[in-house]
Amino acid sequence: MTTALYPGSFDPVTNGHLDIATRAAAIFDRLTVAVFDAPAKNLLFTTKERMDMATEALKGLPNVNVTSFTGLTVDFAREIGASVLVRGLRVMSDFEMELQMAMVNRQLAPGIEVVCLMSSLQYSFLSSSLIKEIAKLGGSIDNMVPEHVARALRQKFPPNSDPDFIPRHLGG
Ligand code: ADP
């Protein structure tokens, strides 16, 4: 039985992430989607919020579970018995970063393979940061994230909010 780990910030989970998770779940016996607790970037959502949104979005897939982790991804992979790390590739610039990470992870844990899935065309321009920016400026994000995520974003950026308002997790 092959367990795969799909790690990321998921701040918030997007339709692009869900596309990768759904396709990975069809390839591997079990897939753990793991929300990285403390990435080196400003977050809009707490770890619990990020986990809850991903759990709700993926609840229809029986072989997928959502959790959070801290520390090295490969250590967490070993802890849960995962032999594959799943990553999504959108554009060439993703490739450089993913290649570097894959090389480092292979040094750290030679037994763990990195499998990159190419983004589906309609999601190849989507990123969590772009979606947050659109939501902040009051644009429609309806086809980019599930409905419950769009609702959560609207709560963070109410329509009449001060444009200079910076939520606590973004460092304000
Ligand atoms: P990280 O902070 O690790 O970049 P993200 O949550 O932004 O975490 O992304 C997790 C993984 O999902 C990464 O491999 C990223 O390239 C991939 N990903 C993000 N957005 C998309 C998308 N629209 N299509 C395909 N893969 C994506």
PDB file of C-alpha atoms and ligand atoms in Angstrom:
ATOM      1  CA  MET A   1       0.000   0.000   0.000  1.00  0.00           C
ATOM      2  CA  THR A   2       1.434   3.379  -1.004  1.00  0.00           C
ATOM      3  CA  THR A   3       0.790   6.410   1.152  1.00  0.00           C
ATOM      4  CA  ALA A   4       1.503   9.808  -0.403  1.00  0.00           C
ATOM      5  CA  LEU A   5       1.884  13.126   1.372  1.00  0.00           C
ATOM      6  CA  TYR A   6       0.766  16.402  -0.217  1.00  0.00           C
ATOM      7  CA  PRO A   7       2.291  19.184   1.903  1.00  0.00           C
ATOM      8  CA  GLY A   8       1.716  22.922   1.549  1.00  0.00           C
ATOM      9  CA  SER A   9       0.632  26.143   3.173  1.00  0.00           C
ATOM     10  CA  PHE A  10      -2.911  25.992   1.760  1.00  0.00           C
ATOM     11  CA  ASP A  11      -3.568  29.607   2.819  1.00  0.00           C
ATOM     12  CA  PRO A  12      -6.293  29.026   1.666  1.00  0.00           C
ATOM     13  CA  VAL A  13      -6.848  25.820  -0.294  1.00  0.00           C
ATOM     14  CA  THR A  14      -7.731  26.613  -3.941  1.00  0.00           C
ATOM     15  CA  ASN A  15      -9.350  24.693  -6.795  1.00  0.00           C
ATOM     16  CA  GLY A  16      -5.806  24.178  -8.109  1.00  0.00           C
ATOM     17  CA  HIS A  17      -4.771  22.357  -4.905  1.00  0.00           C
ATOM     18  CA  LEU A  18      -7.994  20.338  -4.992  1.00  0.00           C
ATOM     19  CA  ASP A  19      -7.337  19.278  -8.584  1.00  0.00           C
ATOM     20  CA  ILE A  20      -3.874  18.000  -7.599  1.00  0.00           C
ATOM     21  CA  ALA A  21      -5.203  16.248  -4.463  1.00  0.00           C
ATOM     22  CA  THR A  22      -8.045  14.583  -6.388  1.00  0.00           C
ATOM     23  CA  ARG A  23      -5.724  13.301  -9.093  1.00  0.00           C
ATOM     24  CA  ALA A  24      -3.133  12.113  -6.543  1.00  0.00           C
ATOM     25  CA  ALA A  25      -5.862  10.291  -4.615  1.00  0.00           C
ATOM     26  CA  ALA A  26      -6.669   8.358  -7.796  1.00  0.00           C
ATOM     27  CA  ILE A  27      -3.036   7.257  -8.159  1.00  0.00           C
ATOM     28  CA  PHE A  28      -2.065   6.354  -4.577  1.00  0.00           C
ATOM     29  CA  ASP A  29      -3.820   4.137  -2.017  1.00  0.00           C
ATOM     30  CA  ARG A  30      -3.856   6.831   0.631  1.00  0.00           C
ATOM     31  CA  LEU A  31      -3.191  10.558   0.467  1.00  0.00           C
ATOM     32  CA  THR A  32      -2.470  12.789   3.446  1.00  0.00           C
ATOM     33  CA  VAL A  33      -2.885  16.494   2.750  1.00  0.00           C
ATOM     34  CA  ALA A  34      -0.726  18.225   5.340  1.00  0.00           C
ATOM     35  CA  VAL A  35      -0.998  21.889   6.231  1.00  0.00           C
ATOM     36  CA  PHE A  36       2.402  23.246   7.175  1.00  0.00           C
ATOM     37  CA  ASP A  37       2.025  24.929  10.531  1.00  0.00           C
ATOM     38  CA  ALA A  38       4.516  27.751  10.199  1.00  0.00           C
ATOM     39  CA  PRO A  39       5.740  28.553   6.683  1.00  0.00           C
ATOM     40  CA  ALA A  40       8.209  31.410   6.320  1.00  0.00           C
ATOM     41  CA  LYS A  41       5.526  33.725   4.983  1.00  0.00           C
ATOM     42  CA  ASN A  42       2.735  35.828   6.384  1.00  0.00           C
ATOM     43  CA  LEU A  43      -0.476  33.868   6.733  1.00  0.00           C
ATOM     44  CA  LEU A  44      -4.055  35.065   6.418  1.00  0.00           C
ATOM     45  CA  PHE A  45      -5.626  31.990   8.055  1.00  0.00           C
ATOM     46  CA  THR A  46      -4.692  30.102  11.219  1.00  0.00           C
ATOM     47  CA  THR A  47      -3.544  26.497  10.970  1.00  0.00           C
ATOM     48  CA  LYS A  48      -6.939  25.307  12.217  1.00  0.00           C
ATOM     49  CA  GLU A  49      -8.793  27.441   9.665  1.00  0.00           C
ATOM     50  CA  ARG A  50      -6.562  26.158   6.845  1.00  0.00           C
ATOM     51  CA  MET A  51      -7.095  22.556   7.972  1.00  0.00           C
ATOM     52  CA  ASP A  52     -10.857  22.948   8.369  1.00  0.00           C
ATOM     53  CA  MET A  53     -11.237  24.481   4.880  1.00  0.00           C
ATOM     54  CA  ALA A  54      -9.175  21.701   3.271  1.00  0.00           C
ATOM     55  CA  THR A  55     -11.047  18.998   5.236  1.00  0.00           C
ATOM     56  CA  GLU A  56     -14.416  20.341   4.103  1.00  0.00           C
ATOM     57  CA  ALA A  57     -13.224  20.589   0.487  1.00  0.00           C
ATOM     58  CA  LEU A  58     -11.869  17.031   0.410  1.00  0.00           C
ATOM     59  CA  LYS A  59     -14.521  15.261   2.469  1.00  0.00           C
ATOM     60  CA  GLY A  60     -15.849  13.413  -0.607  1.00  0.00           C
ATOM     61  CA  LEU A  61     -12.595  11.505  -1.111  1.00  0.00           C
ATOM     62  CA  PRO A  62     -12.521   8.455   1.190  1.00  0.00           C
ATOM     63  CA  ASN A  63      -8.773   7.749   0.904  1.00  0.00           C
ATOM     64  CA  VAL A  64      -7.761  11.344   1.741  1.00  0.00           C
ATOM     65  CA  ASN A  65      -7.177  12.775   5.194  1.00  0.00           C
ATOM     66  CA  VAL A  66      -6.101  16.267   6.216  1.00  0.00           C
ATOM     67  CA  THR A  67      -3.713  17.052   9.030  1.00  0.00           C
ATOM     68  CA  SER A  68      -1.103  19.638  10.020  1.00  0.00           C
ATOM     69  CA  PHE A  69       2.602  19.307  10.671  1.00  0.00           C
ATOM     70  CA  THR A  70       5.638  21.187  11.891  1.00  0.00           C
ATOM     71  CA  GLY A  71       9.305  20.572  11.147  1.00  0.00           C
ATOM     72  CA  LEU A  72      10.820  18.892   8.127  1.00  0.00           C
ATOM     73  CA  THR A  73       8.409  17.505   5.540  1.00  0.00           C
ATOM     74  CA  VAL A  74      10.469  14.314   5.108  1.00  0.00           C
ATOM     75  CA  ASP A  75      10.435  13.665   8.862  1.00  0.00           C
ATOM     76  CA  PHE A  76       6.666  13.978   8.850  1.00  0.00           C
ATOM     77  CA  ALA A  77       6.463  11.702   5.791  1.00  0.00           C
ATOM     78  CA  ARG A  78       8.458   9.023   7.651  1.00  0.00           C
ATOM     79  CA  GLU A  79       6.280   9.475  10.721  1.00  0.00           C
ATOM     80  CA  ILE A  80       3.098   8.659   8.778  1.00  0.00           C
ATOM     81  CA  GLY A  81       4.712   5.981   6.586  1.00  0.00           C
ATOM     82  CA  ALA A  82       4.492   8.005   3.349  1.00  0.00           C
ATOM     83  CA  SER A  83       6.940   7.020   0.605  1.00  0.00           C
ATOM     84  CA  VAL A  84       5.857   9.697  -1.889  1.00  0.00           C
ATOM     85  CA  LEU A  85       5.690  13.485  -1.704  1.00  0.00           C
ATOM     86  CA  VAL A  86       3.163  15.017  -4.097  1.00  0.00           C
ATOM     87  CA  ARG A  87       3.716  18.500  -5.473  1.00  0.00           C
ATOM     88  CA  GLY A  88       1.910  20.521  -8.119  1.00  0.00           C
ATOM     89  CA  LEU A  89       3.651  22.265 -11.003  1.00  0.00           C
ATOM     90  CA  ARG A  90       2.105  25.289 -12.669  1.00  0.00           C
ATOM     91  CA  VAL A  91       4.718  27.243 -14.561  1.00  0.00           C
ATOM     92  CA  MET A  92       8.460  26.969 -15.183  1.00  0.00           C
ATOM     93  CA  SER A  93       9.257  29.075 -12.136  1.00  0.00           C
ATOM     94  CA  ASP A  94       7.597  26.421  -9.922  1.00  0.00           C
ATOM     95  CA  PHE A  95       9.922  23.839 -11.443  1.00  0.00           C
ATOM     96  CA  GLU A  96      13.119  25.524 -10.248  1.00  0.00           C
ATOM     97  CA  MET A  97      11.907  25.674  -6.672  1.00  0.00           C
ATOM     98  CA  GLU A  98      10.481  22.143  -6.736  1.00  0.00           C
ATOM     99  CA  LEU A  99      13.680  20.731  -8.231  1.00  0.00           C
ATOM    100  CA  GLN A 100      15.771  22.353  -5.504  1.00  0.00           C
ATOM    101  CA  MET A 101      13.453  21.067  -2.786  1.00  0.00           C
ATOM    102  CA  ALA A 102      13.363  17.591  -4.302  1.00  0.00           C
ATOM    103  CA  MET A 103      17.179  17.445  -4.367  1.00  0.00           C
ATOM    104  CA  VAL A 104      17.439  18.522  -0.741  1.00  0.00           C
ATOM    105  CA  ASN A 105      14.728  16.086   0.303  1.00  0.00           C
ATOM    106  CA  ARG A 106      16.500  13.249  -1.500  1.00  0.00           C
ATOM    107  CA  GLN A 107      19.673  14.020   0.465  1.00  0.00           C
ATOM    108  CA  LEU A 108      17.695  14.009   3.684  1.00  0.00           C
ATOM    109  CA  ALA A 109      15.541  10.970   2.901  1.00  0.00           C
ATOM    110  CA  PRO A 110      16.724   8.902  -0.096  1.00  0.00           C
ATOM    111  CA  GLY A 111      13.781   6.481   0.157  1.00  0.00           C
ATOM    112  CA  ILE A 112      11.128   9.114  -0.453  1.00  0.00           C
ATOM    113  CA  GLU A 113      10.183   9.923  -4.050  1.00  0.00           C
ATOM    114  CA  VAL A 114       8.818  13.289  -5.152  1.00  0.00           C
ATOM    115  CA  VAL A 115       6.017  13.044  -7.711  1.00  0.00           C
ATOM    116  CA  CYS A 116       5.035  16.303  -9.414  1.00  0.00           C
ATOM    117  CA  LEU A 117       1.662  16.529 -11.126  1.00  0.00           C
ATOM    118  CA  MET A 118       1.197  19.159 -13.822  1.00  0.00           C
ATOM    119  CA  SER A 119      -1.520  21.647 -13.055  1.00  0.00           C
ATOM    120  CA  SER A 120      -4.656  21.378 -15.167  1.00  0.00           C
ATOM    121  CA  LEU A 121      -4.735  24.220 -17.674  1.00  0.00           C
ATOM    122  CA  GLN A 122      -7.653  26.066 -16.077  1.00  0.00           C
ATOM    123  CA  TYR A 123      -5.846  26.230 -12.713  1.00  0.00           C
ATOM    124  CA  SER A 124      -2.358  26.952 -13.941  1.00  0.00           C
ATOM    125  CA  PHE A 125      -2.661  30.667 -13.124  1.00  0.00           C
ATOM    126  CA  LEU A 126      -4.145  30.155  -9.647  1.00  0.00           C
ATOM    127  CA  SER A 127      -2.224  30.765  -6.450  1.00  0.00           C
ATOM    128  CA  SER A 128      -3.377  31.363  -2.889  1.00  0.00           C
ATOM    129  CA  SER A 129      -1.626  34.729  -2.813  1.00  0.00           C
ATOM    130  CA  LEU A 130      -3.306  35.932  -6.032  1.00  0.00           C
ATOM    131  CA  ILE A 131      -6.707  34.866  -4.716  1.00  0.00           C
ATOM    132  CA  LYS A 132      -6.122  36.722  -1.424  1.00  0.00           C
ATOM    133  CA  GLU A 133      -5.173  39.825  -3.381  1.00  0.00           C
ATOM    134  CA  ILE A 134      -8.320  39.624  -5.545  1.00  0.00           C
ATOM    135  CA  ALA A 135     -10.514  39.050  -2.451  1.00  0.00           C
ATOM    136  CA  LYS A 136      -8.885  41.984  -0.668  1.00  0.00           C
ATOM    137  CA  LEU A 137      -9.689  44.258  -3.606  1.00  0.00           C
ATOM    138  CA  GLY A 138     -13.299  43.045  -3.727  1.00  0.00           C
ATOM    139  CA  GLY A 139     -13.053  40.962  -6.928  1.00  0.00           C
ATOM    140  CA  SER A 140     -14.922  37.724  -7.589  1.00  0.00           C
ATOM    141  CA  ILE A 141     -13.076  34.538  -6.629  1.00  0.00           C
ATOM    142  CA  ASP A 142     -16.049  32.257  -7.176  1.00  0.00           C
ATOM    143  CA  ASN A 143     -14.503  29.916  -9.742  1.00  0.00           C
ATOM    144  CA  MET A 144     -11.143  29.799  -8.036  1.00  0.00           C
ATOM    145  CA  VAL A 145     -11.994  28.359  -4.618  1.00  0.00           C
ATOM    146  CA  PRO A 146     -14.841  26.262  -3.151  1.00  0.00           C
ATOM    147  CA  GLU A 147     -17.847  28.226  -1.862  1.00  0.00           C
ATOM    148  CA  HIS A 148     -16.941  27.825   1.835  1.00  0.00           C
ATOM    149  CA  VAL A 149     -13.452  29.207   1.150  1.00  0.00           C
ATOM    150  CA  ALA A 150     -14.897  32.178  -0.769  1.00  0.00           C
ATOM    151  CA  ARG A 151     -17.138  32.835   2.252  1.00  0.00           C
ATOM    152  CA  ALA A 152     -14.177  32.701   4.638  1.00  0.00           C
ATOM    153  CA  LEU A 153     -12.253  35.145   2.423  1.00  0.00           C
ATOM    154  CA  ARG A 154     -15.205  37.535   2.315  1.00  0.00           C
ATOM    155  CA  GLN A 155     -15.285  37.454   6.122  1.00  0.00           C
ATOM    156  CA  LYS A 156     -11.606  38.383   6.285  1.00  0.00           C
ATOM    157  CA  PHE A 157     -12.113  41.172   3.755  1.00  0.00           C
ATOM    158  CA  PRO A 158     -15.632  42.587   4.262  1.00  0.00           C
ATOM    159  CA  PRO A 159     -16.856  44.691   1.265  1.00  0.00           C
ATOM    160  CA  ASN A 160     -16.729  48.016   3.084  1.00  0.00           C
ATOM    161  CA  SER A 161     -13.551  47.366   4.971  1.00  0.00           C
ATOM    162  CA  ASP A 162     -10.730  49.849   5.139  1.00  0.00           C
ATOM    163  CA  PRO A 163      -8.484  49.136   2.089  1.00  0.00           C
ATOM    164  CA  ASP A 164      -5.479  49.679   4.331  1.00  0.00           C
ATOM    165  CA  PHE A 165      -6.710  47.113   6.863  1.00  0.00           C
ATOM    166  CA  ILE A 166      -4.191  44.320   7.264  1.00  0.00           C
ATOM    167  CA  PRO A 167      -5.450  41.163   9.030  1.00  0.00           C
ATOM    168  CA  ARG A 168      -3.440  40.070  12.068  1.00  0.00           C
ATOM    169  CA  HIS A 169      -1.931  37.044  10.294  1.00  0.00           C
ATOM    170  CA  LEU A 170      -0.613  39.252   7.504  1.00  0.00           C
ATOM    171  CA  GLY A 171       1.485  41.033  10.064  1.00  0.00           C
ATOM    172  CA  GLY A 172      -0.772  44.007  10.792  1.00  0.00           C
TER     173      GLY A 172
HETATM  174  P1  ADP B   1       3.841  26.102  -0.585  1.00  0.00           P
HETATM  175  O1  ADP B   1       3.875  27.114   0.496  1.00  0.00           O
HETATM  176  O2  ADP B   1       4.513  24.803  -0.284  1.00  0.00           O
HETATM  177  O3  ADP B   1       4.151  26.636  -1.967  1.00  0.00           O
HETATM  178  P2  ADP B   1       1.137  25.986  -1.473  1.00  0.00           P
HETATM  179  O4  ADP B   1      -0.048  25.684  -0.631  1.00  0.00           O
HETATM  180  O5  ADP B   1       1.202  27.304  -2.120  1.00  0.00           O
HETATM  181  O6  ADP B   1       2.340  25.671  -0.565  1.00  0.00           O
HETATM  182  O7  ADP B   1       1.239  24.883  -2.579  1.00  0.00           O
HETATM  183  C1  ADP B   1       1.358  23.512  -2.277  1.00  0.00           C
HETATM  184  C2  ADP B   1       1.658  22.761  -3.544  1.00  0.00           C
HETATM  185  O8  ADP B   1       0.558  22.901  -4.450  1.00  0.00           O
HETATM  186  C3  ADP B   1       2.879  23.235  -4.300  1.00  0.00           C
HETATM  187  O9  ADP B   1       3.494  22.116  -4.898  1.00  0.00           O
HETATM  188  C4  ADP B   1       2.307  24.152  -5.353  1.00  0.00           C
HETATM  189  O10 ADP B   1       3.146  24.229  -6.490  1.00  0.00           O
HETATM  190  C5  ADP B   1       1.024  23.433  -5.677  1.00  0.00           C
HETATM  191  N1  ADP B   1       0.020  24.326  -6.228  1.00  0.00           N
HETATM  192  C6  ADP B   1      -0.396  25.510  -5.755  1.00  0.00           C
HETATM  193  N2  ADP B   1      -1.336  26.060  -6.550  1.00  0.00           N
HETATM  194  C7  ADP B   1      -1.519  25.194  -7.581  1.00  0.00           C
HETATM  195  C8  ADP B   1      -2.326  25.183  -8.774  1.00  0.00           C
HETATM  196  N3  ADP B   1      -3.110  26.201  -9.064  1.00  0.00           N
HETATM  197  N4  ADP B   1      -2.224  24.118  -9.597  1.00  0.00           N
HETATM  198  C9  ADP B   1      -1.396  23.103  -9.301  1.00  0.00           C
HETATM  199  N5  ADP B   1      -0.598  23.046  -8.221  1.00  0.00           N
HETATM  200  C10 ADP B   1      -0.652  24.073  -7.371  1.00  0.00           C
END
